[in-house]
Amino acid sequence: MSHGKLKTSLFLNYLVHGMALIIVAQNIKELGANWATPLATASYVLSGVGLGRLGAYLILGYLSDKIGRKQVLMLGMLAYFTFFIVSPFNHNVTIAYGLSILAGVANSAFDSATYPTFLEIGDKNKFASILLKAFISIGEFILPLVVASLHNNGMWFGWSFIVAAVIVLINFVTILTTKFPKQQSAIAEEVAQQSPFSVNKKRLIAILLGVYSYTSMAIMIWFTQWISLFAIDILHYDALTSHTLISLYSVGSILGVLSIFFLLKKEFSATKLLVLMSMISLMSLIVVTQVAQPTISMMAAFLFGFSAASGVMQIGLNLLIQLFPQNKGILTGIYFMFGSIASFTVPLITGKLSQFGIQVALQSNIIVAIIGTLAVIGIYFAYKTVHQTDNLSASREKINQIDQQIVGLLQQRFEAVTAVSEAKRQTAKPVFDPKREQQVLTKITSYSQSDKLAPHFKKIYQGIMDASKDYQTELNKIGGNK
Ligand SMILES: O=C(O)C(=O)C[C@]1(C(=O)O)C=C[C@@H](O)C=C1
């Protein structure tokens, strides 16, 4: 089954999810007016999303394994639908906070159900779920355009919410009638038992991936939260250049996802890719914070989006699930929970750091990027050593099988030698026949497909014939005593 319809719906879901991530911030002025709150209080409502995600990931991850992916996904879609349809009409700030929490819950339901489903669809490209990140970025790219065109045409801001609600609704009906792949826990357990990793190594990789989930999410939020202010206040760029930096970051992100998807399809090593991308992120971050030249800043912002927001977090999740395939849902929940801790703590941490200046606030992101890079380097080496031992044991297993065949053939050869020995004894011929040995060695050389190996084969055959002579001498002794 190709699951084309299912995949299309899942991708569309993430496009809407991308819109949901920024829809409140994009309409904050109008929403704030509805709630009759100052801007500072209005933006406080945004923190509800982080709270909802943090609280829901574990439960929904667990439910995704126990009850089913489809059910959890539909729950998430209902939650998003409610959020979109109620938000533009709501005039109460407490309800607005509740709706933000609901959006967070919807987000965790989507992740807990969708990523495991993608793995269970069993695509040839096991990293197909990385494209979900591209749809998030497209949603984040489209929404500001929709908001701006509504504004420019003097239309009601709430239409942006209604558009998203309608897509969710259509998708809900589609999902309702779509068959999901079978949950693969039984097969997965078997695979897990054959895993070449030791328990300790698995634990180490899991911890490093947990760290990476946090840092990879943190560096993105950190950057997007402070870059515009940094560009205006510290680098003294004009408003247009400063906002262009964020747009280039988004375009870089979409191109990054497509590049990663392509490279993984071409069997490029996932762990190598993580190291490479982390290093590019780190380097471009250093350039952004140290060089005050618009063109260079733009290139660095693009490269940062290309490397840091390119689905690297999703690669980490794929590695984690491959390591522990039994409970995909709960693992996805735990993994993204570390990410949502980042979305919760980064605004707090950077808020404190900004007391020392915006420069300090943005530059500290370099430390997070270094920690993330060290984590992926650790993961890379953990996989590398396993692959080596893995190859070694596979090759030795092959040698064992070949040896078994060789000994079987040697057995037959010695049986033939027994007959030769008997014939020679009857005609009183000597055991050693140098002419015949030379013949055998010449034939062996001609059988060999490699000139390099021929002398080694000759050596082996001389050994076989020496053993053959010893064996014949033994036979003659017994025969002579008869
Ligand atoms: O062909 C023979 O005359 C053998 O005894 C067999 C054999 C061999 O093992 O191939 C062993 C000893 C001889 O020197 C030559 C060949």
mmCIF file of N, CA and C in Angstrom, residues 202-287:
data_model
loop_
_atom_site.group_PDB
_atom_site.id
_atom_site.type_symbol
_atom_site.label_atom_id
_atom_site.label_comp_id
_atom_site.label_asym_id
_atom_site.label_seq_id
_atom_site.Cartn_x
_atom_site.Cartn_y
_atom_site.Cartn_z
ATOM 1 N N LYS A 202 23.261 2.196 23.939
ATOM 2 C CA LYS A 202 21.931 2.694 23.617
ATOM 3 C C LYS A 202 21.552 3.814 24.569
ATOM 4 N N ARG A 203 21.828 3.580 25.864
ATOM 5 C CA ARG A 203 21.501 4.608 26.869
ATOM 6 C C ARG A 203 22.251 5.892 26.589
ATOM 7 N N LEU A 204 23.542 5.746 26.277
ATOM 8 C CA LEU A 204 24.367 6.931 26.015
ATOM 9 C C LEU A 204 23.806 7.713 24.819
ATOM 10 N N ILE A 205 23.495 6.986 23.747
ATOM 11 C CA ILE A 205 22.966 7.667 22.545
ATOM 12 C C ILE A 205 21.639 8.338 22.877
ATOM 13 N N ALA A 206 20.785 7.655 23.659
ATOM 14 C CA ALA A 206 19.474 8.219 24.007
ATOM 15 C C ALA A 206 19.654 9.528 24.785
ATOM 16 N N ILE A 207 20.611 9.533 25.736
ATOM 17 C CA ILE A 207 20.842 10.757 26.524
ATOM 18 C C ILE A 207 21.335 11.887 25.610
ATOM 19 N N LEU A 208 22.293 11.540 24.725
ATOM 20 C CA LEU A 208 22.833 12.562 23.819
ATOM 21 C C LEU A 208 21.743 13.101 22.889
ATOM 22 N N LEU A 209 20.837 12.206 22.455
ATOM 23 C CA LEU A 209 19.736 12.663 21.593
ATOM 24 C C LEU A 209 18.775 13.559 22.368
ATOM 25 N N GLY A 210 18.596 13.263 23.660
ATOM 26 C CA GLY A 210 17.763 14.116 24.506
ATOM 27 C C GLY A 210 18.353 15.523 24.592
ATOM 28 N N VAL A 211 19.674 15.562 24.800
ATOM 29 C CA VAL A 211 20.373 16.857 24.856
ATOM 30 C C VAL A 211 20.195 17.574 23.519
ATOM 31 N N TYR A 212 20.340 16.806 22.434
ATOM 32 C CA TYR A 212 20.253 17.403 21.099
ATOM 33 C C TYR A 212 18.840 17.923 20.805
ATOM 34 N N SER A 213 17.825 17.180 21.285
ATOM 35 C CA SER A 213 16.445 17.645 21.083
ATOM 36 C C SER A 213 16.283 19.034 21.698
ATOM 37 N N TYR A 214 16.845 19.191 22.913
ATOM 38 C CA TYR A 214 16.754 20.489 23.590
ATOM 39 C C TYR A 214 17.545 21.552 22.829
ATOM 40 N N THR A 215 18.825 21.263 22.550
ATOM 41 C CA THR A 215 19.687 22.302 21.962
ATOM 42 C C THR A 215 19.232 22.668 20.543
ATOM 43 N N SER A 216 18.790 21.652 19.761
ATOM 44 C CA SER A 216 18.423 21.958 18.376
ATOM 45 C C SER A 216 17.179 22.852 18.340
ATOM 46 N N MET A 217 16.255 22.616 19.281
ATOM 47 C CA MET A 217 15.070 23.463 19.353
ATOM 48 C C MET A 217 15.468 24.838 19.904
ATOM 49 N N ALA A 218 16.321 24.820 20.947
ATOM 50 C CA ALA A 218 16.696 26.071 21.619
ATOM 51 C C ALA A 218 17.386 27.051 20.665
ATOM 52 N N ILE A 219 18.340 26.544 19.837
ATOM 53 C CA ILE A 219 19.090 27.510 19.003
ATOM 54 C C ILE A 219 18.184 28.196 17.977
ATOM 55 N N MET A 220 17.137 27.456 17.510
ATOM 56 C CA MET A 220 16.208 28.079 16.548
ATOM 57 C C MET A 220 15.394 29.190 17.211
ATOM 58 N N ILE A 221 14.819 28.847 18.395
ATOM 59 C CA ILE A 221 13.970 29.826 19.081
ATOM 60 C C ILE A 221 14.797 31.033 19.484
ATOM 61 N N TRP A 222 15.988 30.742 20.019
ATOM 62 C CA TRP A 222 16.915 31.774 20.486
ATOM 63 C C TRP A 222 17.196 32.773 19.360
ATOM 64 N N PHE A 223 17.512 32.204 18.184
ATOM 65 C CA PHE A 223 17.873 33.021 17.022
ATOM 66 C C PHE A 223 16.684 33.868 16.555
ATOM 67 N N THR A 224 15.530 33.188 16.329
ATOM 68 C CA THR A 224 14.386 33.915 15.758
ATOM 69 C C THR A 224 13.866 34.969 16.733
ATOM 70 N N GLN A 225 14.033 34.710 18.031
ATOM 71 C CA GLN A 225 13.530 35.675 19.010
ATOM 72 C C GLN A 225 14.365 36.958 19.042
ATOM 73 N N TRP A 226 15.670 36.843 18.817
ATOM 74 C CA TRP A 226 16.543 38.003 19.055
ATOM 75 C C TRP A 226 17.181 38.621 17.824
ATOM 76 N N ILE A 227 17.150 37.912 16.688
ATOM 77 C CA ILE A 227 17.928 38.386 15.546
ATOM 78 C C ILE A 227 17.498 39.784 15.049
ATOM 79 N N SER A 228 16.168 40.018 14.979
ATOM 80 C CA SER A 228 15.725 41.299 14.422
ATOM 81 C C SER A 228 16.163 42.465 15.307
ATOM 82 N N LEU A 229 15.940 42.290 16.620
ATOM 83 C CA LEU A 229 16.346 43.339 17.562
ATOM 84 C C LEU A 229 17.855 43.570 17.508
ATOM 85 N N PHE A 230 18.607 42.459 17.451
ATOM 86 C CA PHE A 230 20.064 42.524 17.408
ATOM 87 C C PHE A 230 20.517 43.285 16.156
ATOM 88 N N ALA A 231 19.863 42.957 15.019
ATOM 89 C CA ALA A 231 20.253 43.591 13.755
ATOM 90 C C ALA A 231 20.005 45.102 13.802
ATOM 91 N N ILE A 232 18.893 45.505 14.399
ATOM 92 C CA ILE A 232 18.565 46.934 14.443
ATOM 93 C C ILE A 232 19.406 47.672 15.481
ATOM 94 N N ASP A 233 19.429 47.137 16.716
ATOM 95 C CA ASP A 233 20.086 47.864 17.824
ATOM 96 C C ASP A 233 21.603 47.750 17.820
ATOM 97 N N ILE A 234 22.130 46.586 17.523
ATOM 98 C CA ILE A 234 23.579 46.381 17.642
ATOM 99 C C ILE A 234 24.282 46.583 16.296
ATOM 100 N N LEU A 235 23.713 45.985 15.226
ATOM 101 C CA LEU A 235 24.383 46.099 13.930
ATOM 102 C C LEU A 235 23.974 47.383 13.197
ATOM 103 N N HIS A 236 22.931 48.060 13.734
ATOM 104 C CA HIS A 236 22.417 49.312 13.147
ATOM 105 C C HIS A 236 21.961 49.156 11.699
ATOM 106 N N TYR A 237 21.319 47.999 11.397
ATOM 107 C CA TYR A 237 20.746 47.808 10.063
ATOM 108 C C TYR A 237 19.379 48.488 10.048
ATOM 109 N N ASP A 238 18.874 48.787 8.820
ATOM 110 C CA ASP A 238 17.520 49.350 8.752
ATOM 111 C C ASP A 238 16.487 48.236 8.951
ATOM 112 N N ALA A 239 15.229 48.613 9.132
ATOM 113 C CA ALA A 239 14.183 47.644 9.476
ATOM 114 C C ALA A 239 14.038 46.574 8.388
ATOM 115 N N LEU A 240 14.139 47.006 7.116
ATOM 116 C CA LEU A 240 13.944 46.065 6.011
ATOM 117 C C LEU A 240 15.025 44.967 6.046
ATOM 118 N N THR A 241 16.287 45.391 6.171
ATOM 119 C CA THR A 241 17.387 44.419 6.212
ATOM 120 C C THR A 241 17.186 43.458 7.387
ATOM 121 N N SER A 242 16.789 44.023 8.517
ATOM 122 C CA SER A 242 16.629 43.200 9.720
ATOM 123 C C SER A 242 15.554 42.140 9.505
ATOM 124 N N HIS A 243 14.435 42.524 8.885
ATOM 125 C CA HIS A 243 13.372 41.542 8.654
ATOM 126 C C HIS A 243 13.727 40.567 7.547
ATOM 127 N N THR A 244 14.549 41.048 6.587
ATOM 128 C CA THR A 244 15.008 40.155 5.523
ATOM 129 C C THR A 244 15.800 38.989 6.115
ATOM 130 N N LEU A 245 16.516 39.276 7.203
ATOM 131 C CA LEU A 245 17.306 38.203 7.824
ATOM 132 C C LEU A 245 16.404 37.032 8.205
ATOM 133 N N ILE A 246 15.237 37.335 8.772
ATOM 134 C CA ILE A 246 14.302 36.279 9.184
ATOM 135 C C ILE A 246 13.712 35.569 7.970
ATOM 136 N N SER A 247 13.403 36.349 6.914
ATOM 137 C CA SER A 247 12.862 35.708 5.704
ATOM 138 C C SER A 247 13.886 34.762 5.099
ATOM 139 N N LEU A 248 15.155 35.220 5.068
ATOM 140 C CA LEU A 248 16.202 34.357 4.504
ATOM 141 C C LEU A 248 16.390 33.104 5.350
ATOM 142 N N TYR A 249 16.226 33.272 6.639
ATOM 143 C CA TYR A 249 16.292 32.119 7.559
ATOM 144 C C TYR A 249 15.212 31.099 7.163
ATOM 145 N N SER A 250 13.972 31.586 6.860
ATOM 146 C CA SER A 250 12.867 30.689 6.482
ATOM 147 C C SER A 250 13.137 29.994 5.154
ATOM 148 N N VAL A 251 13.607 30.788 4.164
ATOM 149 C CA VAL A 251 13.891 30.194 2.851
ATOM 150 C C VAL A 251 15.010 29.149 2.998
ATOM 151 N N GLY A 252 16.034 29.507 3.775
ATOM 152 C CA GLY A 252 17.135 28.565 4.033
ATOM 153 C C GLY A 252 16.606 27.282 4.646
ATOM 154 N N SER A 253 15.644 27.442 5.555
ATOM 155 C CA SER A 253 15.078 26.278 6.245
ATOM 156 C C SER A 253 14.413 25.322 5.252
ATOM 157 N N ILE A 254 13.595 25.873 4.351
ATOM 158 C CA ILE A 254 12.889 25.008 3.389
ATOM 159 C C ILE A 254 13.910 24.305 2.469
ATOM 160 N N LEU A 255 14.895 25.070 1.983
ATOM 161 C CA LEU A 255 15.911 24.457 1.118
ATOM 162 C C LEU A 255 16.727 23.419 1.882
ATOM 163 N N GLY A 256 16.949 23.707 3.169
ATOM 164 C CA GLY A 256 17.697 22.773 4.019
ATOM 165 C C GLY A 256 16.967 21.443 4.141
ATOM 166 N N VAL A 257 15.643 21.509 4.371
ATOM 167 C CA VAL A 257 14.863 20.264 4.512
ATOM 168 C C VAL A 257 14.957 19.453 3.219
ATOM 169 N N LEU A 258 14.787 20.146 2.076
ATOM 170 C CA LEU A 258 14.821 19.421 0.803
ATOM 171 C C LEU A 258 16.207 18.799 0.571
ATOM 172 N N SER A 259 17.261 19.548 0.930
ATOM 173 C CA SER A 259 18.622 19.013 0.741
ATOM 174 C C SER A 259 18.844 17.795 1.622
ATOM 175 N N ILE A 260 18.407 17.899 2.874
ATOM 176 C CA ILE A 260 18.605 16.776 3.797
ATOM 177 C C ILE A 260 17.832 15.556 3.300
ATOM 178 N N PHE A 261 16.613 15.799 2.847
ATOM 179 C CA PHE A 261 15.780 14.703 2.356
ATOM 180 C C PHE A 261 16.480 14.008 1.181
ATOM 181 N N PHE A 262 17.019 14.815 0.280
ATOM 182 C CA PHE A 262 17.703 14.288 -0.897
ATOM 183 C C PHE A 262 18.944 13.488 -0.479
ATOM 184 N N LEU A 263 19.740 14.066 0.414
ATOM 185 C CA LEU A 263 20.984 13.402 0.823
ATOM 186 C C LEU A 263 20.702 12.062 1.515
ATOM 187 N N LEU A 264 19.664 12.045 2.379
ATOM 188 C CA LEU A 264 19.345 10.803 3.080
ATOM 189 C C LEU A 264 18.828 9.748 2.101
ATOM 190 N N LYS A 265 18.121 10.219 1.079
ATOM 191 C CA LYS A 265 17.619 9.309 0.048
ATOM 192 C C LYS A 265 18.791 8.661 -0.686
ATOM 193 N N LYS A 266 19.859 9.447 -0.829
ATOM 194 C CA LYS A 266 21.068 8.940 -1.502
ATOM 195 C C LYS A 266 21.971 8.192 -0.514
ATOM 196 N N GLU A 267 21.372 7.786 0.620
ATOM 197 C CA GLU A 267 22.088 6.970 1.609
ATOM 198 C C GLU A 267 23.233 7.701 2.300
ATOM 199 N N PHE A 268 23.207 9.036 2.319
ATOM 200 C CA PHE A 268 24.221 9.778 3.077
ATOM 201 C C PHE A 268 24.008 9.471 4.557
ATOM 202 N N SER A 269 25.096 9.284 5.300
ATOM 203 C CA SER A 269 24.954 8.885 6.708
ATOM 204 C C SER A 269 24.237 9.968 7.532
ATOM 205 N N ALA A 270 23.199 9.543 8.261
ATOM 206 C CA ALA A 270 22.395 10.486 9.051
ATOM 207 C C ALA A 270 23.230 11.135 10.155
ATOM 208 N N THR A 271 24.094 10.359 10.792
ATOM 209 C CA THR A 271 24.871 10.919 11.911
ATOM 210 C C THR A 271 25.915 11.925 11.389
ATOM 211 N N LYS A 272 26.484 11.606 10.221
ATOM 212 C CA LYS A 272 27.448 12.534 9.620
ATOM 213 C C LYS A 272 26.749 13.858 9.283
ATOM 214 N N LEU A 273 25.527 13.734 8.763
ATOM 215 C CA LEU A 273 24.738 14.902 8.376
ATOM 216 C C LEU A 273 24.452 15.784 9.596
ATOM 217 N N LEU A 274 24.151 15.141 10.729
ATOM 218 C CA LEU A 274 23.885 15.908 11.950
ATOM 219 C C LEU A 274 25.119 16.712 12.355
ATOM 220 N N VAL A 275 26.289 16.058 12.288
ATOM 221 C CA VAL A 275 27.531 16.755 12.670
ATOM 222 C C VAL A 275 27.776 17.929 11.727
ATOM 223 N N LEU A 276 27.636 17.653 10.436
ATOM 224 C CA LEU A 276 27.869 18.679 9.416
ATOM 225 C C LEU A 276 26.942 19.880 9.630
ATOM 226 N N MET A 277 25.655 19.604 9.792
ATOM 227 C CA MET A 277 24.670 20.672 9.945
ATOM 228 C C MET A 277 24.915 21.459 11.239
ATOM 229 N N SER A 278 25.247 20.760 12.315
ATOM 230 C CA SER A 278 25.520 21.452 13.583
ATOM 231 C C SER A 278 26.702 22.397 13.442
ATOM 232 N N MET A 279 27.721 21.941 12.700
ATOM 233 C CA MET A 279 28.904 22.792 12.536
ATOM 234 C C MET A 279 28.580 24.027 11.694
ATOM 235 N N ILE A 280 27.770 23.825 10.649
ATOM 236 C CA ILE A 280 27.374 24.983 9.821
ATOM 237 C C ILE A 280 26.568 25.977 10.674
ATOM 238 N N SER A 281 25.649 25.440 11.495
ATOM 239 C CA SER A 281 24.851 26.315 12.364
ATOM 240 C C SER A 281 25.758 27.130 13.280
ATOM 241 N N LEU A 282 26.692 26.424 13.902
ATOM 242 C CA LEU A 282 27.597 27.081 14.848
ATOM 243 C C LEU A 282 28.391 28.192 14.149
ATOM 244 N N MET A 283 28.936 27.845 12.974
ATOM 245 C CA MET A 283 29.756 28.809 12.250
ATOM 246 C C MET A 283 28.917 30.028 11.825
ATOM 247 N N SER A 284 27.729 29.760 11.261
ATOM 248 C CA SER A 284 26.933 30.899 10.776
ATOM 249 C C SER A 284 26.459 31.764 11.942
ATOM 250 N N LEU A 285 26.247 31.134 13.091
ATOM 251 C CA LEU A 285 25.852 31.900 14.280
ATOM 252 C C LEU A 285 26.986 32.827 14.736
ATOM 253 N N ILE A 286 28.204 32.291 14.683
ATOM 254 C CA ILE A 286 29.362 33.109 15.062
ATOM 255 C C ILE A 286 29.473 34.303 14.095
ATOM 256 N N VAL A 287 29.304 34.032 12.801
ATOM 257 C CA VAL A 287 29.409 35.103 11.806
ATOM 258 C C VAL A 287 28.324 36.162 12.046
#
